[in-house]
Amino acid sequence: QVQLVESGGGLVQPGGSLRLSCTPSGSISSRFGMGWYRQAPGKQRDMVATVTSGGNTNYADSVKGRFTISRDNAKNTVTLQMNNLKPEDTGVYYCNAFSPLMELTFWGQGTQVTVSS
């Protein structure tokens, strides 16, 4: 199975920025789509952004225009650039990798993002 290693979470003030990174292990990740999900306190885990192996992206309405997901083929990583962060962005962010037909999914351990003054 592929292992997802996440980094970049932390504490930031409203309006600030953070950059999350996720590195899947193994060469099989090249055919997978990848994404970021978050789980806010007391809420369900929801999709934030996804990117397919072909570069097609999808964003939650709440982050559109503020977050950018991208892939680095040389380093085999996926990143989430988060700008203009809001308190409601607070939560645990999980990296996700999925096979083309979504019959296989893998999750990272999660990284805490806290937006507070």
Short mmCIF file of C-alpha atoms in Angstrom, two decimals:
data_model
loop_
_atom_site.label_atom_id
_atom_site.label_comp_id
_atom_site.label_asym_id
_atom_site.label_seq_id
_atom_site.Cartn_x
_atom_site.Cartn_y
_atom_site.Cartn_z
CA GLN A 1 0.00 0.00 0.00
CA VAL A 2 1.04 3.58 -0.50
CA GLN A 3 2.02 5.60 2.55
CA LEU A 4 1.21 9.31 2.71
CA VAL A 5 3.48 11.64 4.68
CA GLU A 6 2.13 15.11 5.48
CA SER A 7 3.73 18.30 6.71
CA GLY A 8 3.13 22.04 6.91
CA GLY A 9 0.33 22.42 9.43
CA GLY A 10 0.48 24.95 12.21
CA LEU A 11 -0.97 28.07 13.77
CA VAL A 12 -1.62 31.13 11.64
CA GLN A 13 -3.53 34.38 12.06
CA PRO A 14 -6.60 35.16 9.96
CA GLY A 15 -5.52 36.40 6.56
CA GLY A 16 -2.27 34.47 6.73
CA SER A 17 -1.00 31.60 4.64
CA LEU A 18 0.16 28.03 5.06
CA ARG A 19 1.51 25.45 2.65
CA LEU A 20 0.74 21.78 3.21
CA SER A 21 2.74 19.02 1.55
CA CYS A 22 2.01 15.35 1.05
CA THR A 23 4.47 12.78 -0.26
CA PRO A 24 3.14 9.37 -1.31
CA SER A 25 5.57 6.48 -1.16
CA GLY A 26 6.03 4.12 -4.08
CA SER A 27 5.75 4.61 -7.81
CA ILE A 28 2.08 3.63 -7.94
CA SER A 29 1.13 7.11 -6.79
CA SER A 30 1.79 8.46 -10.28
CA ARG A 31 -1.51 7.05 -11.55
CA PHE A 32 -3.53 8.18 -8.56
CA GLY A 33 -5.46 11.33 -8.03
CA MET A 34 -4.67 13.17 -4.82
CA GLY A 35 -6.45 15.56 -2.58
CA TRP A 36 -6.88 17.22 0.75
CA TYR A 37 -9.77 16.77 3.14
CA ARG A 38 -10.35 18.51 6.42
CA GLN A 39 -12.30 17.77 9.55
CA ALA A 40 -13.23 20.76 11.67
CA PRO A 41 -14.06 20.31 15.35
CA GLY A 42 -17.52 18.80 15.66
CA LYS A 43 -17.95 18.45 11.90
CA GLN A 44 -17.63 15.72 9.28
CA ARG A 45 -14.60 15.25 7.07
CA ASP A 46 -15.11 17.15 3.81
CA MET A 47 -13.24 17.50 0.55
CA VAL A 48 -11.13 20.63 0.25
CA ALA A 49 -9.33 20.13 -3.06
CA THR A 50 -8.39 17.32 -5.41
CA VAL A 51 -6.13 16.96 -8.42
CA THR A 52 -6.09 14.05 -10.86
CA SER A 53 -3.00 12.52 -12.44
CA GLY A 54 -3.86 14.57 -15.52
CA GLY A 55 -3.96 17.83 -13.59
CA ASN A 56 -7.71 18.35 -13.34
CA THR A 57 -8.55 20.18 -10.11
CA ASN A 58 -11.65 20.51 -7.98
CA TYR A 59 -12.21 22.78 -4.99
CA ALA A 60 -14.78 23.14 -2.28
CA ASP A 61 -16.79 26.33 -2.69
CA SER A 62 -15.56 27.60 0.66
CA VAL A 63 -11.91 27.63 -0.45
CA LYS A 64 -12.21 28.52 -4.12
CA GLY A 65 -9.96 31.44 -4.97
CA ARG A 66 -7.97 31.09 -1.75
CA PHE A 67 -6.47 27.59 -1.92
CA THR A 68 -4.43 26.04 -4.72
CA ILE A 69 -3.62 22.36 -5.08
CA SER A 70 -0.70 21.28 -7.24
CA ARG A 71 1.52 18.30 -8.00
CA ASP A 72 5.27 18.05 -8.30
CA ASN A 73 6.11 15.07 -10.49
CA ALA A 74 9.85 15.30 -9.83
CA LYS A 75 9.39 15.03 -6.07
CA ASN A 76 6.20 12.95 -6.23
CA THR A 77 4.42 15.35 -3.91
CA VAL A 78 1.12 17.16 -3.76
CA THR A 79 0.83 20.55 -2.09
CA LEU A 80 -1.98 22.76 -0.87
CA GLN A 81 -1.20 26.46 -0.82
CA MET A 82 -3.66 28.13 1.53
CA ASN A 83 -3.97 31.90 1.38
CA ASN A 84 -6.25 34.37 3.14
CA LEU A 85 -6.99 31.83 5.84
CA LYS A 86 -10.12 32.20 7.93
CA PRO A 87 -10.98 30.85 11.38
CA GLU A 88 -13.46 28.47 9.77
CA ASP A 89 -10.55 26.85 7.93
CA THR A 90 -9.39 25.42 11.24
CA GLY A 91 -9.29 21.64 11.38
CA VAL A 92 -7.26 18.54 10.77
CA TYR A 93 -6.20 18.30 7.14
CA TYR A 94 -5.79 14.83 5.65
CA CYS A 95 -3.96 13.95 2.47
CA ASN A 96 -5.79 11.47 0.27
CA ALA A 97 -4.74 9.39 -2.71
CA PHE A 98 -7.23 7.56 -4.90
CA SER A 99 -7.06 5.17 -7.84
CA PRO A 100 -8.65 6.27 -11.14
CA LEU A 101 -11.93 4.46 -10.45
CA MET A 102 -11.71 5.25 -6.73
CA GLU A 103 -11.74 1.59 -5.77
CA LEU A 104 -8.61 2.22 -3.69
CA THR A 105 -8.03 5.10 -1.32
CA PHE A 106 -5.23 5.92 1.09
CA TRP A 107 -5.08 8.49 3.86
CA GLY A 108 -2.35 10.40 5.59
CA GLN A 109 -2.17 10.77 9.35
CA GLY A 110 -3.54 14.32 9.29
CA THR A 111 -1.96 17.65 10.15
CA GLN A 112 -3.52 20.32 12.36
CA VAL A 113 -4.27 23.74 10.93
CA THR A 114 -5.39 26.40 13.38
CA VAL A 115 -6.44 29.86 12.22
CA SER A 116 -6.81 32.17 15.19
CA SER A 117 -5.82 35.61 16.38
#
